[in-house]
XYZ file of N, CA and C in Angstrom:
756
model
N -26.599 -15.676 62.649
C -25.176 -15.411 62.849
C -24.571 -14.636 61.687
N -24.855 -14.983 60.522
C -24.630 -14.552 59.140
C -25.709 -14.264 57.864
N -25.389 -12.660 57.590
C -26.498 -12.658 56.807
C -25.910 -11.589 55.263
N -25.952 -12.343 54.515
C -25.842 -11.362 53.371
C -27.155 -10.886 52.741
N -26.887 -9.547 52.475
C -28.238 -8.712 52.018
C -27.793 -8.070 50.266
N -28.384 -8.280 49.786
C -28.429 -7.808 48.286
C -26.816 -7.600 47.546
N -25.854 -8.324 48.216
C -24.822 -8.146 48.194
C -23.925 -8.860 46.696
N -23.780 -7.445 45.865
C -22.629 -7.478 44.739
C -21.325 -6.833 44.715
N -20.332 -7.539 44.206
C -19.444 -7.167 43.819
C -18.927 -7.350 42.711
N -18.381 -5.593 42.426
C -18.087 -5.669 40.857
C -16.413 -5.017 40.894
N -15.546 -5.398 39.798
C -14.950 -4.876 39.940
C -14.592 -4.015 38.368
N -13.393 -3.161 38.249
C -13.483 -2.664 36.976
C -12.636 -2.868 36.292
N -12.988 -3.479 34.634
C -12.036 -3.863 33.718
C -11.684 -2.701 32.534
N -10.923 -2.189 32.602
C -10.550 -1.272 31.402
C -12.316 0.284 31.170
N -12.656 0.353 30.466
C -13.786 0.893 30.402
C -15.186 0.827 31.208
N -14.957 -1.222 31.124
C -16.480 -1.332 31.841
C -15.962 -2.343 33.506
N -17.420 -2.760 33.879
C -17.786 -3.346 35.099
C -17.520 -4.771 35.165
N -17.202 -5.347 35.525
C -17.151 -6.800 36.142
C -17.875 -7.566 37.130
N -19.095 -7.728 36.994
C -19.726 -8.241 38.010
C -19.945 -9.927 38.661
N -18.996 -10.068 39.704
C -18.338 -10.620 40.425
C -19.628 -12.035 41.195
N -20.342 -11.031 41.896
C -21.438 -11.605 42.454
C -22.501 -10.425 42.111
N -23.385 -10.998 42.366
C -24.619 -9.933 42.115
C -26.140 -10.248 42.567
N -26.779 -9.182 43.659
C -28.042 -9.671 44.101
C -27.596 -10.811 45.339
N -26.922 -11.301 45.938
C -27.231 -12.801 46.487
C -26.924 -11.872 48.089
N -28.478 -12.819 48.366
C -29.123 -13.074 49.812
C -29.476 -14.618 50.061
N -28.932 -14.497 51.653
C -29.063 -15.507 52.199
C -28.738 -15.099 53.886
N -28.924 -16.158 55.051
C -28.832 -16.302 56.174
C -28.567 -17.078 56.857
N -27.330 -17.049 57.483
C -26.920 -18.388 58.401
C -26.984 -18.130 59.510
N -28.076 -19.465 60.272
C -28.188 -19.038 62.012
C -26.882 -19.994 62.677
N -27.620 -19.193 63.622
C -26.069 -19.514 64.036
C -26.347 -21.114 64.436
N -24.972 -21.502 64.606
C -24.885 -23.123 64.761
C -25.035 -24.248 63.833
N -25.475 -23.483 62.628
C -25.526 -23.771 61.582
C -24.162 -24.106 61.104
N -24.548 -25.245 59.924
C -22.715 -25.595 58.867
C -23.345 -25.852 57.560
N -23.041 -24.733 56.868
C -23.198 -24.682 55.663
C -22.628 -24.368 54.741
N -22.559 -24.890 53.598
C -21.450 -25.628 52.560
C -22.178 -24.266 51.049
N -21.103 -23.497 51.092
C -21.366 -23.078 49.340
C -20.408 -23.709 48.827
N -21.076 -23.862 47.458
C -19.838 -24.706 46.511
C -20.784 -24.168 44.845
N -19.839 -24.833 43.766
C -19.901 -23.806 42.696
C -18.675 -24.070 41.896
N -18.265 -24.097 40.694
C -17.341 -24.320 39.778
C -16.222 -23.327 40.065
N -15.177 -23.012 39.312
C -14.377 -22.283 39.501
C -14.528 -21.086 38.776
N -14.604 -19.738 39.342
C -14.964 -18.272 38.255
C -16.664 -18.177 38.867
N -17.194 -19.000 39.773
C -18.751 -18.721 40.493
C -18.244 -17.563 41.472
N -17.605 -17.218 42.001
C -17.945 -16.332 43.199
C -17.192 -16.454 44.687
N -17.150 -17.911 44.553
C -17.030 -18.464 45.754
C -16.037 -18.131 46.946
N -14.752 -17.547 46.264
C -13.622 -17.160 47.057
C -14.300 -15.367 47.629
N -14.493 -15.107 46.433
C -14.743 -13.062 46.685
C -15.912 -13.357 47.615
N -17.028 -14.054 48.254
C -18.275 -14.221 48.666
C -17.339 -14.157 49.884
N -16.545 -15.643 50.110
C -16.293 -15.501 51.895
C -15.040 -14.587 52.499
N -14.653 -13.531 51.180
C -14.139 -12.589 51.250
C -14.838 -11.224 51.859
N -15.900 -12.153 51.548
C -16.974 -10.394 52.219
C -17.769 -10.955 52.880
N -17.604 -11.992 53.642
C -18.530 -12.686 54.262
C -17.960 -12.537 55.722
N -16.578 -12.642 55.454
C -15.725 -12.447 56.750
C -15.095 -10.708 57.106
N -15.579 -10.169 55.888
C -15.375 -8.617 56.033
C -13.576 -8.264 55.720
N -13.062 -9.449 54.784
C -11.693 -8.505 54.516
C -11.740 -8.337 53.686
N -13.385 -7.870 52.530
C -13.482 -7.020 51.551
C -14.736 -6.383 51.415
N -15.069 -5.241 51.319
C -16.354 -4.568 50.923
C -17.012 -4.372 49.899
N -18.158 -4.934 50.032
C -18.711 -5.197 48.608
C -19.184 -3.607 48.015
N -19.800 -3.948 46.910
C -20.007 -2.597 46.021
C -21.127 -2.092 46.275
N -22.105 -2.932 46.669
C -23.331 -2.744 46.997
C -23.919 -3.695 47.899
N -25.312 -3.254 48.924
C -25.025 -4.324 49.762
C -24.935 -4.642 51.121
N -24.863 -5.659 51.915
C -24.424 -5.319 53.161
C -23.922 -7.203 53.756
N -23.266 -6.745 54.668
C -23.115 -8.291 55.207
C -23.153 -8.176 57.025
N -23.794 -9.254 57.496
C -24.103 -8.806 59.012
C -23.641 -9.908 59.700
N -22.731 -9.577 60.580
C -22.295 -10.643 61.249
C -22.689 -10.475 62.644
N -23.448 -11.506 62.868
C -23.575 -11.275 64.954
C -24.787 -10.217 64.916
N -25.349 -9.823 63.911
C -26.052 -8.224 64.000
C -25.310 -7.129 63.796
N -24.048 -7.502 63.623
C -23.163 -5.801 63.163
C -22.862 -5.764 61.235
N -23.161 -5.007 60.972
C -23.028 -4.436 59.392
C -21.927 -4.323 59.196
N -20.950 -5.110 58.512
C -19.669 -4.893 58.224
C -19.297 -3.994 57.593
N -19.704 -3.319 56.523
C -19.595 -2.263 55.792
C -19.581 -1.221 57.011
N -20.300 -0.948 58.300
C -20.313 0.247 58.621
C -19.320 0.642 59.862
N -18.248 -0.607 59.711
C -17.028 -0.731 60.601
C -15.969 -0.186 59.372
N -15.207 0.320 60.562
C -13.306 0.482 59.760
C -12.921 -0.321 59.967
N -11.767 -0.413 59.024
C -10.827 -1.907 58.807
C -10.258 -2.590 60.068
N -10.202 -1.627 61.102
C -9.344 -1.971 62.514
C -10.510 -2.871 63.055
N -12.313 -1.841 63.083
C -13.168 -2.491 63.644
C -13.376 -3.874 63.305
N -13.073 -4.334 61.782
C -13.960 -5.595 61.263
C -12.340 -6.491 61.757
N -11.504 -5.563 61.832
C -10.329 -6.909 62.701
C -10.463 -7.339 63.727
N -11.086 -6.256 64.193
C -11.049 -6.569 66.213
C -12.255 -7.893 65.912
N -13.475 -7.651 65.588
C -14.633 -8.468 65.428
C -14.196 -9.902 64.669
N -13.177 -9.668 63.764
C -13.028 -11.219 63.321
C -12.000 -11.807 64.527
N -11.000 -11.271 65.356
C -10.411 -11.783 66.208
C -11.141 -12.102 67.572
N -12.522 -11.647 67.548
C -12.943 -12.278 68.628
C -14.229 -13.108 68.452
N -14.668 -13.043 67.065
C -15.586 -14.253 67.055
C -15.227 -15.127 65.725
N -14.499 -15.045 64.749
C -14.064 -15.707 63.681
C -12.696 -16.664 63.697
N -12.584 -18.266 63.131
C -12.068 -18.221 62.551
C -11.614 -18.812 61.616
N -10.352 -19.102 60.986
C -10.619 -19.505 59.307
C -9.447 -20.669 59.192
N -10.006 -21.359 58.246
C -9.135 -22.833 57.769
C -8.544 -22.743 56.580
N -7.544 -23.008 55.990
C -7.378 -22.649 54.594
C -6.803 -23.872 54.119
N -6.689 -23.586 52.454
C -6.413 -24.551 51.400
C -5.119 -25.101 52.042
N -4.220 -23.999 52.230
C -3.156 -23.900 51.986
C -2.035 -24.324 53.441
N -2.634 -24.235 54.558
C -2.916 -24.582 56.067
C -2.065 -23.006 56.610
N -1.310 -22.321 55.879
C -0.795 -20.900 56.739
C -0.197 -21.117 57.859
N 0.884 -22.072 57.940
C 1.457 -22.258 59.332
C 2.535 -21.665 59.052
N 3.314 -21.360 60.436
C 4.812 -20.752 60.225
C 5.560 -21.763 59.913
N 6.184 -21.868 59.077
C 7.555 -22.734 58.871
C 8.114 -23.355 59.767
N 8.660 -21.837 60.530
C 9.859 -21.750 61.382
C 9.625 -21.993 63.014
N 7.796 -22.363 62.989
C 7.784 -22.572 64.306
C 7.051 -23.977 64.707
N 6.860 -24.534 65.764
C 6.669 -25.896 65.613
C 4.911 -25.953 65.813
N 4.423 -27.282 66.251
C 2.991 -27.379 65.512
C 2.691 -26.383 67.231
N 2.907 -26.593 68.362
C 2.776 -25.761 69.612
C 2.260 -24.437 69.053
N 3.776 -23.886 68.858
C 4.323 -22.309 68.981
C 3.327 -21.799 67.509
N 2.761 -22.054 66.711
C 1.891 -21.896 65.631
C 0.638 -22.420 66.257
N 0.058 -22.829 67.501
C -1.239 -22.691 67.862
C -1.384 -21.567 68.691
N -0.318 -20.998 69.388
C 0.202 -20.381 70.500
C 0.027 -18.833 69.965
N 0.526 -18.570 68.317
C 1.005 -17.066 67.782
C -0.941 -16.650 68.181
N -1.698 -16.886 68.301
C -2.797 -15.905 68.245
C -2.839 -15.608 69.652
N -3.091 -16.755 70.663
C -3.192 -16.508 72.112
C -2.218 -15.432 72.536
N -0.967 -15.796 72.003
C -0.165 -14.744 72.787
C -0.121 -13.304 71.796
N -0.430 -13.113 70.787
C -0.987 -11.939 70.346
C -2.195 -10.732 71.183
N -3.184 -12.107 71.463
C -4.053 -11.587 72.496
C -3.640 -11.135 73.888
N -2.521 -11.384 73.996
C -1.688 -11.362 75.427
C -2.327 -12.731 76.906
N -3.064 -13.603 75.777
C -3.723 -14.419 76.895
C -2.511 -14.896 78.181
N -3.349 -15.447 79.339
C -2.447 -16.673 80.086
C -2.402 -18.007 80.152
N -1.231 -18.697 80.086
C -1.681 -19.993 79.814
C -1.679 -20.295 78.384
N -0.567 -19.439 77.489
C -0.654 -20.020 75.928
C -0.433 -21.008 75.874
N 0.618 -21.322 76.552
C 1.518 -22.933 76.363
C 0.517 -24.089 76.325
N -0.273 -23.918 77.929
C -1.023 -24.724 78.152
C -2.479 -25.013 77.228
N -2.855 -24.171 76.708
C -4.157 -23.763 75.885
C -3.872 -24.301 74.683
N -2.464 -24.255 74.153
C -2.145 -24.713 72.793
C -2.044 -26.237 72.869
N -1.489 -26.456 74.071
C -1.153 -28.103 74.098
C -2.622 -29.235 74.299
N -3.480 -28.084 74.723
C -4.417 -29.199 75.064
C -5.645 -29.034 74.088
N -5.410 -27.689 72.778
C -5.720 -27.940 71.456
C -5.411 -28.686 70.629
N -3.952 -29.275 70.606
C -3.260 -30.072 69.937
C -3.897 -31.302 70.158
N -3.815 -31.646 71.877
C -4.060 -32.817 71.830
C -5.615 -33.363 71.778
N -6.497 -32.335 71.901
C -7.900 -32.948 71.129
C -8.401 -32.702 69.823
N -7.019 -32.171 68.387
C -6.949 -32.694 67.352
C -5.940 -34.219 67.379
N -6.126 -34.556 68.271
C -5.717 -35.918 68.198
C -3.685 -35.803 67.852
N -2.817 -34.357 68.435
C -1.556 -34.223 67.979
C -0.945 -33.798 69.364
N -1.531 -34.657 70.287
C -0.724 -34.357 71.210
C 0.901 -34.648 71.554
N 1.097 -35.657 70.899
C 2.720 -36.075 70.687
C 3.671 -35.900 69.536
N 2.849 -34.580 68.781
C 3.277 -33.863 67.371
C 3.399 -32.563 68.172
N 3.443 -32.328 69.199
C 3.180 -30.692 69.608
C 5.064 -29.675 68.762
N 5.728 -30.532 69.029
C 6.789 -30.267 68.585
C 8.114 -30.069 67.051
N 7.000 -30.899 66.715
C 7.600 -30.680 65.329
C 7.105 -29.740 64.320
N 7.827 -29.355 63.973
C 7.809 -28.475 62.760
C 6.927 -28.708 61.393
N 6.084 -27.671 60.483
C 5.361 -28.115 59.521
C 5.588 -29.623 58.386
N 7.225 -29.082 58.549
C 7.416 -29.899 57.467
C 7.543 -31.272 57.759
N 7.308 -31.352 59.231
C 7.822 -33.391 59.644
C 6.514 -33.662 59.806
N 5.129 -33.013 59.147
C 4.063 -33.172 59.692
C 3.704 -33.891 58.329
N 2.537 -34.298 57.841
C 1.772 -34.692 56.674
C 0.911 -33.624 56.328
N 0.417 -33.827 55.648
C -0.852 -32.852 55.114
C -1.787 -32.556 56.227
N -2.296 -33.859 56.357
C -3.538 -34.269 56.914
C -3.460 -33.339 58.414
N -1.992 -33.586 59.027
C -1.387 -33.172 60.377
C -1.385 -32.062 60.705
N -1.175 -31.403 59.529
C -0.905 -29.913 59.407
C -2.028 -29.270 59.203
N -3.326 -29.690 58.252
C -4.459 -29.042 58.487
C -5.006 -29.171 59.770
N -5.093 -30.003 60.914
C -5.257 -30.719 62.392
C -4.975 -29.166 63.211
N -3.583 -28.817 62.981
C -2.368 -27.698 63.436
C -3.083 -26.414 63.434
N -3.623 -26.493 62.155
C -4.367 -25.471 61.963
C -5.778 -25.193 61.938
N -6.169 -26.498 62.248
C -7.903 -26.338 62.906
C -7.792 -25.721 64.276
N -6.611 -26.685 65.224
C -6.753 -25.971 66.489
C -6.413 -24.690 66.299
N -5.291 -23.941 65.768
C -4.910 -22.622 66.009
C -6.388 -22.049 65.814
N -6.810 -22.841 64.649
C -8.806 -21.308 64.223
C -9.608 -21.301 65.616
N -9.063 -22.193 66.425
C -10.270 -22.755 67.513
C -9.418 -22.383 68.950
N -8.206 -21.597 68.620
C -7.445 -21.170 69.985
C -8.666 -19.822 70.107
N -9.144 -19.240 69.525
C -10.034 -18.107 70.451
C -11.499 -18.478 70.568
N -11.747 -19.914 70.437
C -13.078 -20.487 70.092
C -13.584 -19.418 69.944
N -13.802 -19.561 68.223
C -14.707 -18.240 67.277
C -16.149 -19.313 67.973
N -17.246 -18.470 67.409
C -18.727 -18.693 67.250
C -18.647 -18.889 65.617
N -17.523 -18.399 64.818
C -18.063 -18.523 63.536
C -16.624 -18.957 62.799
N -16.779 -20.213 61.731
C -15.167 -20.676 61.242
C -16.041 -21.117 59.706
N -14.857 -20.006 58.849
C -15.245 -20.264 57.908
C -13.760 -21.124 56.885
N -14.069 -22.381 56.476
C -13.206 -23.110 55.705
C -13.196 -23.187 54.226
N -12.290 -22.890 53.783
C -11.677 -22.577 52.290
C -10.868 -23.345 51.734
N -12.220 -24.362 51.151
C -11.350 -25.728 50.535
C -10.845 -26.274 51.505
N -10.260 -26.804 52.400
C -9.723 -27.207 53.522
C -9.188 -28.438 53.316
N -9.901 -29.282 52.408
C -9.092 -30.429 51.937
C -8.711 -30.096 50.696
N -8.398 -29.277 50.028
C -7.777 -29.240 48.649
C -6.572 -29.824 48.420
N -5.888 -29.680 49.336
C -4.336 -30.210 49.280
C -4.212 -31.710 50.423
N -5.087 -32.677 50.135
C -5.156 -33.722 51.137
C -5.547 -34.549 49.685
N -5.407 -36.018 50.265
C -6.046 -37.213 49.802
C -7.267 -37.465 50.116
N -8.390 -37.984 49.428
C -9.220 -38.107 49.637
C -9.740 -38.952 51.067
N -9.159 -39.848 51.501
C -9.229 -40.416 52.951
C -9.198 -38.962 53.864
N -7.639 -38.998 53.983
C -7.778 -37.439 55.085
C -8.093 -36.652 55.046
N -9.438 -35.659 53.583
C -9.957 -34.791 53.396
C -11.093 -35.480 53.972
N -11.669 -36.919 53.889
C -12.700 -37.194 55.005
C -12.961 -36.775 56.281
N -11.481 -37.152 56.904
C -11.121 -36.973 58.463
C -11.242 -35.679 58.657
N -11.031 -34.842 57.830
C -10.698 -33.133 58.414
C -12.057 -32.815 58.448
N -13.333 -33.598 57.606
C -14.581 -32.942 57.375
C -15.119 -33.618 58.230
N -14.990 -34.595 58.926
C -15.602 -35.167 60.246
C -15.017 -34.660 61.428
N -13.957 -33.647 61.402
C -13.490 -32.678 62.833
C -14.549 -31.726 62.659
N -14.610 -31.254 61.499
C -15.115 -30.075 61.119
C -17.108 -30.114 61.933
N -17.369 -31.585 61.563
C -18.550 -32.113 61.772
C -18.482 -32.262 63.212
N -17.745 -32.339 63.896
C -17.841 -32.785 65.660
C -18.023 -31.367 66.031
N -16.919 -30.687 65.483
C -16.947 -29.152 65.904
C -18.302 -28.594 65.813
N -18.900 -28.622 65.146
C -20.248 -28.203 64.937
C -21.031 -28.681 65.640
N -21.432 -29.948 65.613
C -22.078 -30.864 66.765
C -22.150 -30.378 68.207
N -20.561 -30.645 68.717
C -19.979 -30.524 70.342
C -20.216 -29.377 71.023
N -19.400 -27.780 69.631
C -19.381 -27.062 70.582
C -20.271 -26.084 70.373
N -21.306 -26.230 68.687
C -22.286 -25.179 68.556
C -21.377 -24.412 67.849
N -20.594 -24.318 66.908
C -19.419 -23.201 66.157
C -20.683 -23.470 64.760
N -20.665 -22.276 64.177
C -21.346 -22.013 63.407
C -20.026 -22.346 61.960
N -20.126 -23.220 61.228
C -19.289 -23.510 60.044
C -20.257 -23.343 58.861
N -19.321 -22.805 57.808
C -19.071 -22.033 56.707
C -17.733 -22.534 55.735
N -18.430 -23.442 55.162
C -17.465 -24.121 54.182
C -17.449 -23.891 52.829
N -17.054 -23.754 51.950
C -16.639 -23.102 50.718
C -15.292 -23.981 49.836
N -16.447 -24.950 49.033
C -16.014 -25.867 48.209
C -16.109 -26.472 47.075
N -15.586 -26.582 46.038
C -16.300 -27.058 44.840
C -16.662 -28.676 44.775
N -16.610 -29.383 45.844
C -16.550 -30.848 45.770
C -17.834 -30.747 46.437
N -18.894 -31.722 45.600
C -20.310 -31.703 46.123
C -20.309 -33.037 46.887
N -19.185 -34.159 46.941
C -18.961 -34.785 47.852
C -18.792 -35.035 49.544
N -18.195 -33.420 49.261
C -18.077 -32.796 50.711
C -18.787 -31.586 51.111
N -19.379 -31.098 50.116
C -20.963 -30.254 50.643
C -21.971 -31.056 51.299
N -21.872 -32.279 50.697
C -23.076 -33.023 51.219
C -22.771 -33.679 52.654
N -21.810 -32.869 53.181
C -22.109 -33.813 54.812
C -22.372 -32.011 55.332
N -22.868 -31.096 54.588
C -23.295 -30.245 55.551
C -24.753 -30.187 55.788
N -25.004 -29.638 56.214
C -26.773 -29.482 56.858
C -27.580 -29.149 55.713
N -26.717 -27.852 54.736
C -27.398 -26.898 53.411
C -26.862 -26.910 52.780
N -26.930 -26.616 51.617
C -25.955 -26.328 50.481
C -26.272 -25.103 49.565
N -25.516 -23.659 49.564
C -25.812 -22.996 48.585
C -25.088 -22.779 47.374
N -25.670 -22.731 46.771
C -24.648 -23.159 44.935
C -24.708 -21.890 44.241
N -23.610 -21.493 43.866
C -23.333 -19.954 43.183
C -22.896 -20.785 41.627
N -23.205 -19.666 40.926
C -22.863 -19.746 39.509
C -23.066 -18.663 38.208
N -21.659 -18.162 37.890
C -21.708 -17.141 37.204
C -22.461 -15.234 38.353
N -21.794 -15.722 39.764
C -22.090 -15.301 40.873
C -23.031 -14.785 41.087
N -24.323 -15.628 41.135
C -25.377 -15.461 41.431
C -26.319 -17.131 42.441
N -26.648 -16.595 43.058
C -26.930 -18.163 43.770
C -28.036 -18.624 43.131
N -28.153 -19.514 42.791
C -29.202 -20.734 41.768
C -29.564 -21.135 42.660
N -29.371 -21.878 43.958
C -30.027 -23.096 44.769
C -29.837 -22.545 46.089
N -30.761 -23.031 47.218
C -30.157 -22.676 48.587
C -31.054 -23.674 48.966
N -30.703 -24.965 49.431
C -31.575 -26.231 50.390
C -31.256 -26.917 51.348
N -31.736 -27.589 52.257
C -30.906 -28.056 53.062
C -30.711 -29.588 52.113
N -29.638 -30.478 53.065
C -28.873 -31.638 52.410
C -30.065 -32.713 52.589
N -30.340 -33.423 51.745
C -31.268 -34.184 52.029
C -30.724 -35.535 52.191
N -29.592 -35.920 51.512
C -28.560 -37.251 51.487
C -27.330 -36.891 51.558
N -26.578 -37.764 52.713
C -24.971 -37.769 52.944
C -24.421 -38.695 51.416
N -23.455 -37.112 50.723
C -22.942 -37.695 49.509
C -22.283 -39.075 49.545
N -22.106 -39.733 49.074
C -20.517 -41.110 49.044
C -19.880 -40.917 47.726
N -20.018 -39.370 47.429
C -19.090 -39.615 46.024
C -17.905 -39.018 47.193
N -16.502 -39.611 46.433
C -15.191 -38.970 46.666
C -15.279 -37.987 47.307
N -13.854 -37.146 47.983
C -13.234 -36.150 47.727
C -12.714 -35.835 46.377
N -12.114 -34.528 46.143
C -11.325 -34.492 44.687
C -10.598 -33.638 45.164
N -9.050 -34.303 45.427
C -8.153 -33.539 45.998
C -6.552 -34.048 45.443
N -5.806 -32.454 45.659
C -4.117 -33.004 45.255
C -3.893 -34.101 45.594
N -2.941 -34.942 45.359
C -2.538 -35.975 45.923
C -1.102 -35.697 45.973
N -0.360 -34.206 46.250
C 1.016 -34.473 46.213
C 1.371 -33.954 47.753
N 0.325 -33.680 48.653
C 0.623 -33.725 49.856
C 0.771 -35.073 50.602
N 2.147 -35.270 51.567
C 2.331 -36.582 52.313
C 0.675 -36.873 53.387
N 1.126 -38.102 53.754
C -0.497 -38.608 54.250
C -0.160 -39.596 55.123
N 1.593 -39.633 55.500
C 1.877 -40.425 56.432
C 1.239 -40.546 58.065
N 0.486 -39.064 58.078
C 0.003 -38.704 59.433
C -0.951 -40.546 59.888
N -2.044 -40.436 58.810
C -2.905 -41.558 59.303
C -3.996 -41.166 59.319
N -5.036 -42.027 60.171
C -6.566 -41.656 60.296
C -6.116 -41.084 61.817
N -6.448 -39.880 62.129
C -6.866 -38.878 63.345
C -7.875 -40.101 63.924
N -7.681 -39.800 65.180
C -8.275 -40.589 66.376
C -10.203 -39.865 66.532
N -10.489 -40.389 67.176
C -12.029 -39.618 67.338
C -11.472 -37.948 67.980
N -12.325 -36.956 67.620
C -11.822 -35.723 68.098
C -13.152 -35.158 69.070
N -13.020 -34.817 70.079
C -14.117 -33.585 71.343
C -13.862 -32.116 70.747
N -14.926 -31.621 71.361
C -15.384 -30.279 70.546
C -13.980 -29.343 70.682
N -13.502 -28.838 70.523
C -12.090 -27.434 70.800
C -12.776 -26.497 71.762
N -14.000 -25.918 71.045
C -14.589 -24.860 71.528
C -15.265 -24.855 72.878
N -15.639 -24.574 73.922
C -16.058 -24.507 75.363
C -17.269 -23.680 75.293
């Protein structure tokens, strides 16, 4: 599903080079969920920056599905991430101003699909928010709001969802829960996950683990033991949401 080939990036400081990542190969089949993780200043953000193609490396190549991202234009590697990608963030990227619905809804009806309303509501409600469809980010919790925004990644059921930190801004309980959606998703519907984390707590419920450092990959193995160390996460996001109910796959 995913393959990086000799792929560096450098960027330029005053006179000289900055080398970012450098050399790193690897391959993710598809259906696969695999966890890079790595200190902070390893690589890790610029990697699934070019992993997902909204940056081109310096040298290199990255292949998604079998297509060479480098040898698409910027429109092409959009069209391709809108129909097989999609992404979770630290930060959850919801609209403010629209409620947890109408923020699962903005991609479908971008696509001009039919049936947004309905498609969004019955995303909601197998992140376990079916009677949250209506409220707004801010009456949500942390935990609720990353939920909001798992379904929106999973309104075009990608083949490929790559997560960025995803519990960073959760408590360690509900950074559990989000990594056991994350884990059904993979399971249920066959979505190929791509997680990108510095907590080796939560690398270790993936299948592999590849470890960057000083952006170069040191390790690539599969998981041999489910971690029980912690999460290591903010604690100034609310957490009133709760423990999420058991969740079914999104994807079809």
């Amino acid at each position: 599903m995913l393959e990086a080939r000799q792929l560096t990036k450098e960027y330029r400081s005053g006179d000289s080079r900055l080398a970012v990542l450098r050399d790193v190969n690897f391959t993710v089949p598809d259906g696969a969920f695999v966890a890079i993780v790595g200190p902070s200043g390893s690589g890790k953000t610029t990697l699934l920056g070019l992993l997902a193609g909204l940056d081109l490396p310096t040298s290199g190549s990255v292949h998604m599905d079998g297509t060479d991202l480098s040898a698409l234009s910027e429109d092409r590697r959009a069209q391709l991430r809108g129909a097989k990608v999609g992404f979770v963030f630290q930060s959850f990227q919801l609209i403010p101003t629209l409620t947890a619905l109408e923020n699962v809804q903005v991609p479908l009806e971008l696509r001009g699909d039919d049936g947004a309303p309905a498609r969004a509501r019955e995303l909601l409600t197998r992140v376990g928010l079916g009677d949250r469809a209506h409220h707004f980010p801010n009456q949500l919790s942390g935990g609720e709001q990353q939920r909001v925004a798992i379904a929106r990644a999973f309104s075009n059921a990608p083949r490929l969802l790559f997560a960025d930190e995803p519990t960073g801004n959760l408590d360690s309980d509900t950074g559990a829960h989000i990594v056991e959606l994350l884990e059904t998703l993979n399971r249920e519907s066959g979505t190929t996950i791509v997680l990108v984390t510095h907590d080796l707590g939560l690398a270790g419920r993936a299948q592999r683990i590849i470890r960057l450092a000083d952006g170069v990959v040191v390790s690539d193995a599969p998981t041999t033991a489910v971690s029980d160390a912690p999460t290591t996460a903010a604690s100034d996001a609310p957490t009133s949401g709760g423990t999420p109910p058991a969740v079914v796959a999104l994807a079809r």
